[in-house]
Coordinates of C-alpha atoms in Angstrom, one line a residue:
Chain A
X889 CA 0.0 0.0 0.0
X890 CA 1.0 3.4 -1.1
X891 CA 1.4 6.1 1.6
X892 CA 0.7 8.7 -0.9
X893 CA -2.2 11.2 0.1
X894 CA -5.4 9.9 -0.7
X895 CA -8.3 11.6 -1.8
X896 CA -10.4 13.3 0.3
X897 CA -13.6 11.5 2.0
X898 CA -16.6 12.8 3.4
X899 CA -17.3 12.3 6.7
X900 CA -20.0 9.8 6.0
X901 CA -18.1 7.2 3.4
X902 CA -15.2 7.2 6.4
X903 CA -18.0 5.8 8.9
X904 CA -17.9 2.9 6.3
X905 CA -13.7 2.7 5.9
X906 CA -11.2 1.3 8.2
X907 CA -9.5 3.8 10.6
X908 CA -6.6 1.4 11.2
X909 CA -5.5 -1.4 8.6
X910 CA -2.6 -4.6 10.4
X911 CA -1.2 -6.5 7.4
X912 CA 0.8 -9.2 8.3
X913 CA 2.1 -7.3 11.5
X914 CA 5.4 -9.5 12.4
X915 CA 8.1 -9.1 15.8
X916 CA 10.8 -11.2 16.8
X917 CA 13.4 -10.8 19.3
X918 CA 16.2 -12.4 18.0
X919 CA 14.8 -15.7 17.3
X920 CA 11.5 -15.4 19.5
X921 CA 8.3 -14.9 17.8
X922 CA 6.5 -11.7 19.6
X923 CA 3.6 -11.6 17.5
X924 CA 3.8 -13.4 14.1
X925 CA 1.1 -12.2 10.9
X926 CA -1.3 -10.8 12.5
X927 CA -4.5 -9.2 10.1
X928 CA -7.3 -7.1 11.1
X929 CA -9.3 -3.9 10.4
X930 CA -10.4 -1.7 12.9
X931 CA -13.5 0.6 12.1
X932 CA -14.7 3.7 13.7
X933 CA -16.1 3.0 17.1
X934 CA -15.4 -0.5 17.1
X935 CA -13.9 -2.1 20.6
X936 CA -11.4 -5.2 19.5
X937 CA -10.5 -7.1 22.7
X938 CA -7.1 -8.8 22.4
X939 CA -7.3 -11.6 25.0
X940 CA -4.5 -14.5 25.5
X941 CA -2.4 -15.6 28.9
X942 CA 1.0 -13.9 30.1
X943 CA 3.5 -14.0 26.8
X944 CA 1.1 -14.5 24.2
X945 CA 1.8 -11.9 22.4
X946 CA -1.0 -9.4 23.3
X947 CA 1.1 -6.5 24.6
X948 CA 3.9 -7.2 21.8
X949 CA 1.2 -6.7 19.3
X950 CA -0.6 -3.5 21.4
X951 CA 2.8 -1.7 21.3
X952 CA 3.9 -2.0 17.4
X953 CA 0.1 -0.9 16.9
X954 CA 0.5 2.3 19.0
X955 CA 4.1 2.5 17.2
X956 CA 5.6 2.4 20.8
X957 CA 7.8 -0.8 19.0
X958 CA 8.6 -1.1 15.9
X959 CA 7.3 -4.6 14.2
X960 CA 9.9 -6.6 12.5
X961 CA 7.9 -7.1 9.4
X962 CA 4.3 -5.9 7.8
X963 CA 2.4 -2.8 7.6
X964 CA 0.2 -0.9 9.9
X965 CA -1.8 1.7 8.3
X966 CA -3.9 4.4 10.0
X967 CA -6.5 6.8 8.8
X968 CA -5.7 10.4 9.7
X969 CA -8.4 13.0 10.1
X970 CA -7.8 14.1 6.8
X971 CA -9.3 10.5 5.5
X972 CA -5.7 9.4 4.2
X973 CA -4.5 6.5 5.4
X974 CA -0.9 6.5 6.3
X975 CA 1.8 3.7 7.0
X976 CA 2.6 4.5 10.7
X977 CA 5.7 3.6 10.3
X978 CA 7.1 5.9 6.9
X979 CA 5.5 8.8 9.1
X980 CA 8.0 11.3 10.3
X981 CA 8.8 10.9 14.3
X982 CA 7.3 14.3 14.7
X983 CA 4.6 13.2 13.3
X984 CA 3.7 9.9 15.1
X985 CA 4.5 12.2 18.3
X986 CA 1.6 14.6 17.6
X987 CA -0.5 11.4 16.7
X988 CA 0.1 10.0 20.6
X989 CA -0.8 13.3 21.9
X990 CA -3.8 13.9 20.2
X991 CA -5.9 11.5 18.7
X992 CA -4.6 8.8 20.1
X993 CA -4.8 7.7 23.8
X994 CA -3.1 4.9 25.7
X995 CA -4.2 4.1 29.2
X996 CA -1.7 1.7 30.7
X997 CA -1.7 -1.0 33.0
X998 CA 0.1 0.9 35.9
X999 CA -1.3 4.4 35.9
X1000 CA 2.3 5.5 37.2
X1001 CA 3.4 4.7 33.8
X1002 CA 1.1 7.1 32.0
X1003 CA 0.7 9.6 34.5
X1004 CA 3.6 12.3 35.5
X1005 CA 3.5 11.6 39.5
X1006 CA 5.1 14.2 40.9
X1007 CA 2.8 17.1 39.5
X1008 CA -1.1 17.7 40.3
X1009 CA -4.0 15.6 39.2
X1010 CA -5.0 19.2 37.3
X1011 CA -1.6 19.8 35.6
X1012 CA -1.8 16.1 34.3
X1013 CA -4.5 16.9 32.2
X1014 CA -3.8 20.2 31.2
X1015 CA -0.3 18.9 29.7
X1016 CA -2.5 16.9 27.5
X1017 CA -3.9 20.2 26.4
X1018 CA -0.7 22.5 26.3
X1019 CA 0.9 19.9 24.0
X1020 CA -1.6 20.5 20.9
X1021 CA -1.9 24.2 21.7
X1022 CA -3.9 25.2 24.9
X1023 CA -2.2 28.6 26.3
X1024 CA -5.4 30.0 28.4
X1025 CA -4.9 28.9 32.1
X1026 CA -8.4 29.8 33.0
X1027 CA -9.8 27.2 30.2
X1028 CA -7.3 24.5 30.9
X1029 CA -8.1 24.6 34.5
X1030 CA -12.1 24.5 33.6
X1031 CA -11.5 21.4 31.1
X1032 CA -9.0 19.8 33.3
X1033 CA -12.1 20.7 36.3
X1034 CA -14.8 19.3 33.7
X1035 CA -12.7 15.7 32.9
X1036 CA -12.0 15.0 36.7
X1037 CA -15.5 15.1 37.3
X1038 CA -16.4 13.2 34.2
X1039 CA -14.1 10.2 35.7
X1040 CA -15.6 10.9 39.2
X1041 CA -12.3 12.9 40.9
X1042 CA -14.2 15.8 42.7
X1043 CA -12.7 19.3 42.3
X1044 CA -11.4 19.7 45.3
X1045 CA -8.5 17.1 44.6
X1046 CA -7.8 19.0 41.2
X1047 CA -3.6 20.1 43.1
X1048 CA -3.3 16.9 44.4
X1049 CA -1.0 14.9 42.5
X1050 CA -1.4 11.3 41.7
X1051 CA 0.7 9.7 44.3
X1052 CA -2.2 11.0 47.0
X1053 CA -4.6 9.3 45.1
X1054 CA -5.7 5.5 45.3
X1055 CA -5.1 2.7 43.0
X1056 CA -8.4 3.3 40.9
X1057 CA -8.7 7.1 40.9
X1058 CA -5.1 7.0 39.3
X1059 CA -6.2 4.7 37.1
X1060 CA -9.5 7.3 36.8
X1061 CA -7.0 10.1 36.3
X1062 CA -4.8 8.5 33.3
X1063 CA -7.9 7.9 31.4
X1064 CA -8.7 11.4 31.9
X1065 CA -5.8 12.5 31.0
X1066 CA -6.0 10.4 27.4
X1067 CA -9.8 11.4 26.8
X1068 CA -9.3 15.1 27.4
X1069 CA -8.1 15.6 23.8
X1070 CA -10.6 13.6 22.0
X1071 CA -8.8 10.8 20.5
X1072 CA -10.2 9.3 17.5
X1073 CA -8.4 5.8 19.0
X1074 CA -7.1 4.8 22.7
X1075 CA -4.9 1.5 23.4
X1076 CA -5.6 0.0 26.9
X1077 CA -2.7 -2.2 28.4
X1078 CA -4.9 -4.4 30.9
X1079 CA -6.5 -0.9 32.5
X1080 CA -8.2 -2.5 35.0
X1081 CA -5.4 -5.0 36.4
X1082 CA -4.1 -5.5 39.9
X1083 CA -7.2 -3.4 41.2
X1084 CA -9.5 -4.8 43.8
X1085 CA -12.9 -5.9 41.9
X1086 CA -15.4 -3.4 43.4
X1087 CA -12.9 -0.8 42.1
X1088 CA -12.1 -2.7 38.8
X1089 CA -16.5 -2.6 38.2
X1090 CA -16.5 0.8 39.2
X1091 CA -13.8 1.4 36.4
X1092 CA -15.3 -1.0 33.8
X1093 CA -18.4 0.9 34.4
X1094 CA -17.0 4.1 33.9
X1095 CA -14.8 2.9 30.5
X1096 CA -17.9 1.4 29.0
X1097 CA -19.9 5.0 29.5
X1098 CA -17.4 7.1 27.9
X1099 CA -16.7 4.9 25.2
X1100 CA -20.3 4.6 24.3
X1101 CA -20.7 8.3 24.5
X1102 CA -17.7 9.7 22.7
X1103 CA -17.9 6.3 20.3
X1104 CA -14.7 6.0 20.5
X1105 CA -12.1 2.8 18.7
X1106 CA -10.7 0.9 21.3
X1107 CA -7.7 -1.7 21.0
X1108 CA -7.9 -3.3 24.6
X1109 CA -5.7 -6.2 26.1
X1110 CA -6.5 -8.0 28.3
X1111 CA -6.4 -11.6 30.3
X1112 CA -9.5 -11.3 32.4
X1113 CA -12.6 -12.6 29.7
X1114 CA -15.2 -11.0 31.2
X1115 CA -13.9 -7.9 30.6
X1116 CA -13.3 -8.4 27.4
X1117 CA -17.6 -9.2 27.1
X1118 CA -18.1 -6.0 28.9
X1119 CA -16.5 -3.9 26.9
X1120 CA -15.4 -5.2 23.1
X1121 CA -17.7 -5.9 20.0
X1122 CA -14.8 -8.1 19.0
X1123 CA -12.5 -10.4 20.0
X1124 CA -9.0 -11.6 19.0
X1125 CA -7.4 -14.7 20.5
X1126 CA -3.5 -14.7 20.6
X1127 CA -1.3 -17.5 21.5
X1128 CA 2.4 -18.1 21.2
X1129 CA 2.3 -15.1 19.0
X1130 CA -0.5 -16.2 16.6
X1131 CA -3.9 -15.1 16.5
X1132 CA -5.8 -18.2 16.8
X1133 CA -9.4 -17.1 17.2
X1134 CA -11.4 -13.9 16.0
X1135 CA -14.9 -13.2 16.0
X1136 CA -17.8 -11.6 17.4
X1137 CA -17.1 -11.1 21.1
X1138 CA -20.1 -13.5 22.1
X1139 CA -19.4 -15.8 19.0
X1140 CA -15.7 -16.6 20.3
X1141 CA -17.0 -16.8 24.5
X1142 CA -20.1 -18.3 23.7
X1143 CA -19.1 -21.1 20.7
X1144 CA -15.0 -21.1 20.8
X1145 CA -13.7 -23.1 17.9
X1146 CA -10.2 -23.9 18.9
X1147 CA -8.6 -26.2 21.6
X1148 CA -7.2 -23.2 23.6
X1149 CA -9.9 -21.0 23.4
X1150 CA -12.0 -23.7 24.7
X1151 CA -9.5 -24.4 27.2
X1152 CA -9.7 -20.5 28.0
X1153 CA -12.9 -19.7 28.0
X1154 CA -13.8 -23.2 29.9
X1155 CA -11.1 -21.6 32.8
X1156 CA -13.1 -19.1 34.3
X1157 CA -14.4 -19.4 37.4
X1158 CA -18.0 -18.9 38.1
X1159 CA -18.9 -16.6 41.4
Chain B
X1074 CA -46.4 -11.7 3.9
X1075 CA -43.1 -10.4 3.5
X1076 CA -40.0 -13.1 4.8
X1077 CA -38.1 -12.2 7.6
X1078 CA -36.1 -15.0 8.9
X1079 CA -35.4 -18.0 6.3
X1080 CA -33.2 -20.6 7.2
X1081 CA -31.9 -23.2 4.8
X1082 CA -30.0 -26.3 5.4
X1083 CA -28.1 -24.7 8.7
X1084 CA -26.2 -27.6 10.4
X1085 CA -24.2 -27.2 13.6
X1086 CA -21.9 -29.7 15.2
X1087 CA -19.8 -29.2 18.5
X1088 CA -16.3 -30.1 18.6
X1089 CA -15.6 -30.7 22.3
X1090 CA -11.8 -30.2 21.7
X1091 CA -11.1 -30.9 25.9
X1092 CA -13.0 -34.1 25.7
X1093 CA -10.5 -35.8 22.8
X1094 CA -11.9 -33.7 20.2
X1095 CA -15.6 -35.8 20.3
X1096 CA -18.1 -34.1 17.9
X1097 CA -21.2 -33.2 19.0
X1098 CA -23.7 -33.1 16.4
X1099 CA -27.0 -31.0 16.8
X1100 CA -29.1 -30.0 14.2
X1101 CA -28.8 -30.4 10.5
X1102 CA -30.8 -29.4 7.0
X1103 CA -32.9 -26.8 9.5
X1104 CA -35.0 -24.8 6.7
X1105 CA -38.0 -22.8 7.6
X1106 CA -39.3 -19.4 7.6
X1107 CA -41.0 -16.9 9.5
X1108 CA -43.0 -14.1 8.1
X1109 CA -43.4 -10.4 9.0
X1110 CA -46.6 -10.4 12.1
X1111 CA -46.1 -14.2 12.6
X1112 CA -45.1 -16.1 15.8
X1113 CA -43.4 -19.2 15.4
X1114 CA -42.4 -21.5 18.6
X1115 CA -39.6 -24.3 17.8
X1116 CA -40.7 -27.0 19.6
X1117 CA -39.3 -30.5 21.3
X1118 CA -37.3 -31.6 24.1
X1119 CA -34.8 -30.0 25.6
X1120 CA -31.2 -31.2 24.2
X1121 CA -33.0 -31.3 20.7
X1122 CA -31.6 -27.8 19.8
X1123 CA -33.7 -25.7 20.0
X1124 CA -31.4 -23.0 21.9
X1125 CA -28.5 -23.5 19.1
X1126 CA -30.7 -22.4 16.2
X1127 CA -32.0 -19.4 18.1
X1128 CA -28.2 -18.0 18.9
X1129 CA -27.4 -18.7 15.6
X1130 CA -30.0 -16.8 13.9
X1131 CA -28.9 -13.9 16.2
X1132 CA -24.8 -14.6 15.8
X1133 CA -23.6 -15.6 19.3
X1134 CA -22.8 -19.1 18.0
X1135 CA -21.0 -19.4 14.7
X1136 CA -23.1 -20.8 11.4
X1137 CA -21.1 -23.3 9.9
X1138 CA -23.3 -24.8 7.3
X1139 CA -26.2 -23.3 5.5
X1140 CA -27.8 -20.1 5.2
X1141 CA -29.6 -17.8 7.9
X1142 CA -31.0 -15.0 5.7
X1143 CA -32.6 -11.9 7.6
X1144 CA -34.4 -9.3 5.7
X1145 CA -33.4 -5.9 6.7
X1146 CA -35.4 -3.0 5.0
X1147 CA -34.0 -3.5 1.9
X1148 CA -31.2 -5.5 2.0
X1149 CA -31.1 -9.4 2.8
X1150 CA -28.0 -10.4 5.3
X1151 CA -26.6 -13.8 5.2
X1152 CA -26.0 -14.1 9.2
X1153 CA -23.8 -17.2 8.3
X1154 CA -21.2 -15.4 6.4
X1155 CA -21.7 -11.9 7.6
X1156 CA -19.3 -9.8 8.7
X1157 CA -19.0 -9.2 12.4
X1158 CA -20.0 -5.2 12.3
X1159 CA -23.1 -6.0 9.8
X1160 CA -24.3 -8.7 12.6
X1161 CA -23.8 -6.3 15.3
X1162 CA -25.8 -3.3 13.0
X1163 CA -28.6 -5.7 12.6
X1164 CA -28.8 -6.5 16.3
X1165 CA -29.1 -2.8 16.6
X1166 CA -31.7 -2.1 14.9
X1167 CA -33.5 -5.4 13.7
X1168 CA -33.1 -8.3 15.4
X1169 CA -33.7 -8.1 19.2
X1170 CA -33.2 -10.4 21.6
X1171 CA -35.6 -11.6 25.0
X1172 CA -33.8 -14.2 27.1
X1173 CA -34.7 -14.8 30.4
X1174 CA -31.0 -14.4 32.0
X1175 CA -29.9 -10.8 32.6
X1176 CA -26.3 -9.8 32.6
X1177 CA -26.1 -6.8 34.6
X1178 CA -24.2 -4.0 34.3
X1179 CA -22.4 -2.8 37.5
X1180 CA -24.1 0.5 38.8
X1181 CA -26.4 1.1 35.9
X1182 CA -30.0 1.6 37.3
X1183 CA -32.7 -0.8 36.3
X1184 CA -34.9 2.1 34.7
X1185 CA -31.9 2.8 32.3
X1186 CA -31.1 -0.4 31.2
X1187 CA -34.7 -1.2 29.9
X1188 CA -34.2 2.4 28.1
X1189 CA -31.0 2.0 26.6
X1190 CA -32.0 0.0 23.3
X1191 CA -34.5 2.2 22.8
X1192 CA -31.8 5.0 23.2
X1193 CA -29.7 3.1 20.7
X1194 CA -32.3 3.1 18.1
X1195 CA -32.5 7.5 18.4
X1196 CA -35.1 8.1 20.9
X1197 CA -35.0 10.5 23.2
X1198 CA -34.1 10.0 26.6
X1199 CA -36.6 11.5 28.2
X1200 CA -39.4 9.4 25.9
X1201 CA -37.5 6.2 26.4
X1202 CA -37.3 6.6 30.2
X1203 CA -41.2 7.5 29.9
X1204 CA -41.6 4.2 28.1
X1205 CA -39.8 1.8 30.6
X1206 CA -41.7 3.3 33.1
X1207 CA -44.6 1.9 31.6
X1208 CA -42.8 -1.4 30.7
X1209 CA -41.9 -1.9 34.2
X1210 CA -45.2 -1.1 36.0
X1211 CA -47.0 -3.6 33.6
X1212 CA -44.5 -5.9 34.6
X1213 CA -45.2 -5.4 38.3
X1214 CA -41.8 -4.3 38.6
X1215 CA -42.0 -2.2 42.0
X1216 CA -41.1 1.7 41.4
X1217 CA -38.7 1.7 44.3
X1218 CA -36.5 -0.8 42.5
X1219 CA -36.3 1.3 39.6
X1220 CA -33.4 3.7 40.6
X1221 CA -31.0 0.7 42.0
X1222 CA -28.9 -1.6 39.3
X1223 CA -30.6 -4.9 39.1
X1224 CA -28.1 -7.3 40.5
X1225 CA -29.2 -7.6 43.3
X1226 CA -32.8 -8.0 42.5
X1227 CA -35.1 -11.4 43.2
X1228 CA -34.6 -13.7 39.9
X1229 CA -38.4 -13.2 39.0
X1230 CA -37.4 -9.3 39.4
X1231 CA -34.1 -9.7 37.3
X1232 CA -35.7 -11.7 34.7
X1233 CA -38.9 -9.2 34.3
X1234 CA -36.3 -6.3 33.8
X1235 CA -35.0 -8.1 31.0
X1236 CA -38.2 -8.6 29.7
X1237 CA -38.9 -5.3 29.8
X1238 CA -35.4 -4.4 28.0
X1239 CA -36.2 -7.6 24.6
X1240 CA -39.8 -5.8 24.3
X1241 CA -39.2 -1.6 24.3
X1242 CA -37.3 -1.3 21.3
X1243 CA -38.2 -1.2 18.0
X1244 CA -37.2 -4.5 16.1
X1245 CA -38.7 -6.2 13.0
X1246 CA -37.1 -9.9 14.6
X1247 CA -37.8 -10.9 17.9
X1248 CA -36.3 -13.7 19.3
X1249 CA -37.5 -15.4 22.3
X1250 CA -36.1 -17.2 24.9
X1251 CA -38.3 -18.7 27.5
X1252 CA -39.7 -14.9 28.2
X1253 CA -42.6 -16.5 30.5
X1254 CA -40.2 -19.4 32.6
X1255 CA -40.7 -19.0 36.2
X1256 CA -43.3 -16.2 35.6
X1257 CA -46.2 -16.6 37.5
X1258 CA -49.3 -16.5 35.9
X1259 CA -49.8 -12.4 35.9
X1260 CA -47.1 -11.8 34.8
X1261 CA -47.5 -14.2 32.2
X1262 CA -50.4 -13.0 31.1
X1263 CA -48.7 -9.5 30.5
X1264 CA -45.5 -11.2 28.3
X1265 CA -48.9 -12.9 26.5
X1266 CA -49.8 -9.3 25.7
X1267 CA -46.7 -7.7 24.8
X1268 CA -46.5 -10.5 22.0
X1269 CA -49.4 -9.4 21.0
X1270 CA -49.1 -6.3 20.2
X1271 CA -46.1 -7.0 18.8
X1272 CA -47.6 -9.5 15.8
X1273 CA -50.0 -6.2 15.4
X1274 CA -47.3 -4.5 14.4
X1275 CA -46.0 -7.0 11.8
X1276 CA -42.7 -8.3 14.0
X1277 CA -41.6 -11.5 13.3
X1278 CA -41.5 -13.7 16.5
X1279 CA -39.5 -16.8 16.7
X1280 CA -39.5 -18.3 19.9
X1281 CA -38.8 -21.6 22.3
X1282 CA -41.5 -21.6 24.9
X1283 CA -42.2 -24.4 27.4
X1284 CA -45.2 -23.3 29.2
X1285 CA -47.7 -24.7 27.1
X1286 CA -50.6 -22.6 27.9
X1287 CA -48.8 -19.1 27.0
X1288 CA -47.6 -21.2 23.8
X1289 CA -51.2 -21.7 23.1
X1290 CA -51.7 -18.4 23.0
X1291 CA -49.5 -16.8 21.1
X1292 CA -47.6 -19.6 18.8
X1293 CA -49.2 -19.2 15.1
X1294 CA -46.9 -22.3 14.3
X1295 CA -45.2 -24.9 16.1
X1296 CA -42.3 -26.3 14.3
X1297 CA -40.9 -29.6 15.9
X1298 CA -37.0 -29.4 15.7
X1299 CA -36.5 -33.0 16.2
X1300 CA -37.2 -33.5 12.7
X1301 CA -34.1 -31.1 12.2
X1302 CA -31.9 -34.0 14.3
X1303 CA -28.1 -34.6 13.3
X1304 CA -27.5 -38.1 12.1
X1305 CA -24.7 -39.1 15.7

């Protein structure tokens, strides 16, 4: 596929066009498969849940995606606002910079990993803002005001920073501070992970709202199944690198076709 | 009467790979149809599979042989071979689905969760809230349970919520899963109603129903599924 600009597309025909194209998307260190030929398309407010145990690939494949690793072989293609769709990789580092920082989010596992700690809950958001071109303090500080209270961190916490804050509302507080440029496209590492379940459902919750609302594309990994049926319209099943499995969320937890999917989905423990 | 389900030749095996790969065969050359204002109940006993054509013709278990055609306005979707987004555009807005397990949703109020398909589909809040409110009270679903997320509701409470969710929204295809189990006979009566009204309006019903008397009722056709049965 040519990176050359495309022609222009109406907002309406895009609804109907791929915002993010994985052709044979190939990593190995050294002589160790990562993630070997993997193929999907992602469209416009689509949830794609990519589930598999510890060193299956999932996060090897959720990093080259987000461009955070550079695959070994394949392409990965990405629709920009203007409706072209470019080879992440050809694009200039500038340019893949300014695509992390705005319409792209990623939430990761350990909110100390996308959060800067040692400055206030507001100033974490408002970097978000300052980086595509926010100068007004007053407006920052009434967005940054408006998010925390859209992820339930009440206003009065707005100067502390994140290491006062608990497990979820950190977790709460990186997501704000992804969403607060409208992303056309967040990555989530496992976001609710190592948190106790009443926060975890609290989280879930929260996630599936603002998804819904701001219909946002979301490229999810995750281990646990049952988030994955809470949140994705589709599933993708990795193992030993491969993608083994894909289908309708339901269709691959309800009817799994292969061995280790069965073996998976046959795993979880009922409550 | 215009077509609206038509299912020809579906087959569906299991392979139980965790049990040495045994195949499970279910049903095979299933092909009937269902019209526009009709209610047709599958019918025979349980194991017969009943269940696996129903989540077939709405997607959660894969199609592997024959065709599953849905009419949708004007276009006619192969379910079989459809793409994942198409099957989740036609759950949207055509095919809806009544089972009598809810899944909750942590902390979403029972009110909202019978008005969010209704919300999908581009009604107004505030007339799709108005509209579960009815929904509930016919379902004898108290008021003061209508604020709180339904988890911890009775089962007859959970399952009437859900009822209320398959019913408010306005699909072409329903498909129903034991709506009336465990219902006692009031209630009943009111699930009687609501497909009622719904054959009015020229929705295509396909159901599996074990209470005979509410099948009575409402089943224009019975079609025995055992005649559908996989050669072992």
């Amino acid at each position: 596929m040519q990176t050359s600009e495309m022609t222009q597309t109406t907002a309406d025909a895009s609804e109907d066009l791929p915002l993010l194209r994985v052709s044979s998307a190939t990593k190995y260190y050294g002589d160790r498969i990562g993630c070997k030929d993997v193929n999907f398309e992602l469209y416009p407010g689509e949830v794609l849940a990519i589930v598999g145990e510890s060193g299956s690939g999932k996060t090897t494949l959720l990093n080259c995606l987000s461009t955070r690793l550079a695959p070994t072989s394949g392409v990965i293609e990405y629709r920009n606002r203007q409706g072209a769709m470019r080879n992440l990789y050809q694009m200039s580092e500038a340019e893949r910079r300014m695509l992390m920082r705005t319409d792209w989010g990623f939430v990761h596992q350990h909110a100390s990993d996308g959060l800067r700690m040692s400055v206030s809950a507001g100033a974490n958001v408002g970097e978000r803002l300052m980086a595509v071109g926010a100068r007004h303090y007053g407006d920052i500080r009434s967005t940054a005001i408006d998010w925390l209270d859209r992820v339930e961190i009440a206003e009065d916490r707005i100067d502390d920073d994140p290491r006062a804050f608990s497990g979820g509302m950190r977790q709460r507080l990186q997501i704000a501070r992804n969403l607060v440029t409208n992303p056309r496209l967040v990555f989530m590492d496992e976001p609710t992970g190592g948190l106790d379940v009443s926060v975890q459902a609290r989280l879930l919750d929260l996630i599936r709202g603002l998804v819904s609302d701001l219909g946002l594309s979301v490229i999810i990994v995750t281990h646990d199944l049952a988030v994955a049926r809470l949140l994705s319209d589709r599933t993708l099943v990795m193992r030993r690198g491969h993608v083994i499995e894909t289908g309708l969320t339901d269709q691959v937890l309800d009817d799994p076709q292969e061995a280790y999917t069965q073996l998976l989905v046959s795993s979880i423990l009922q409550p | 009467m215009k077509t609206k389900i038509c299912l020809s030749n579906v087959g569906k095996t299991f392979r139980m790979h965790l049990r040495e790969g045994i195949e499970l065969p279910v049903v095979d050359n299933v092909s009937f149809a269902v019209a526009e204002g009709e209610c047709v109940i599958l019918g025979g006993p349980s194991g017969s599979g009943k269940s696996s054509v129903l989540k077939m013709i709405y997607g959660n278990y894969r199609c592997p042989k024959g065709q599953i055609l849905i009419t949708d306005g004007e276009e006619i979707i192969n379910v079989a071979q459809a793409a994942p987004r198409r099957i989740i555009r036609l759950r949207d807005n055509t095919i809806g689905y009544v089972s009598q397990f809810l899944r909750a949703i942590p902390r979403v109020p029972a009110l909202r969760l019978v008005a969010d398909p209704l919300i999908a589909q581009g009604v107004s809040e505030e007339e799709a809230l108005a509209q579960a409110r009815v929904l509930l009270t016919r379902l004898n679903v108290p008021e003061r349970l209508w604020q709180l997320p339904p988890a911890t509701f009775s089962g007859g409470e959970q399952q009437r919520v859900n009822i209320a969710r398959g019913f408010i929204a306005h699909y072409p295809i329903l498909l129903l899963d034991e709506p009336t189990a465990s219902l006692d006979a009031k209630n009943r009566a009111v699930v009687v109603e609501l497909v009622e009204e719904k054959k009015k309006k020229g929705v295509a019903m396909l159901g599996i129903l074990h209470d005979h008397e509410a099948r009575d009722q409402i089943a224009d056709r019975i079609i025995d599924v055992t005649q559908f049965k996989a050669a072992a």
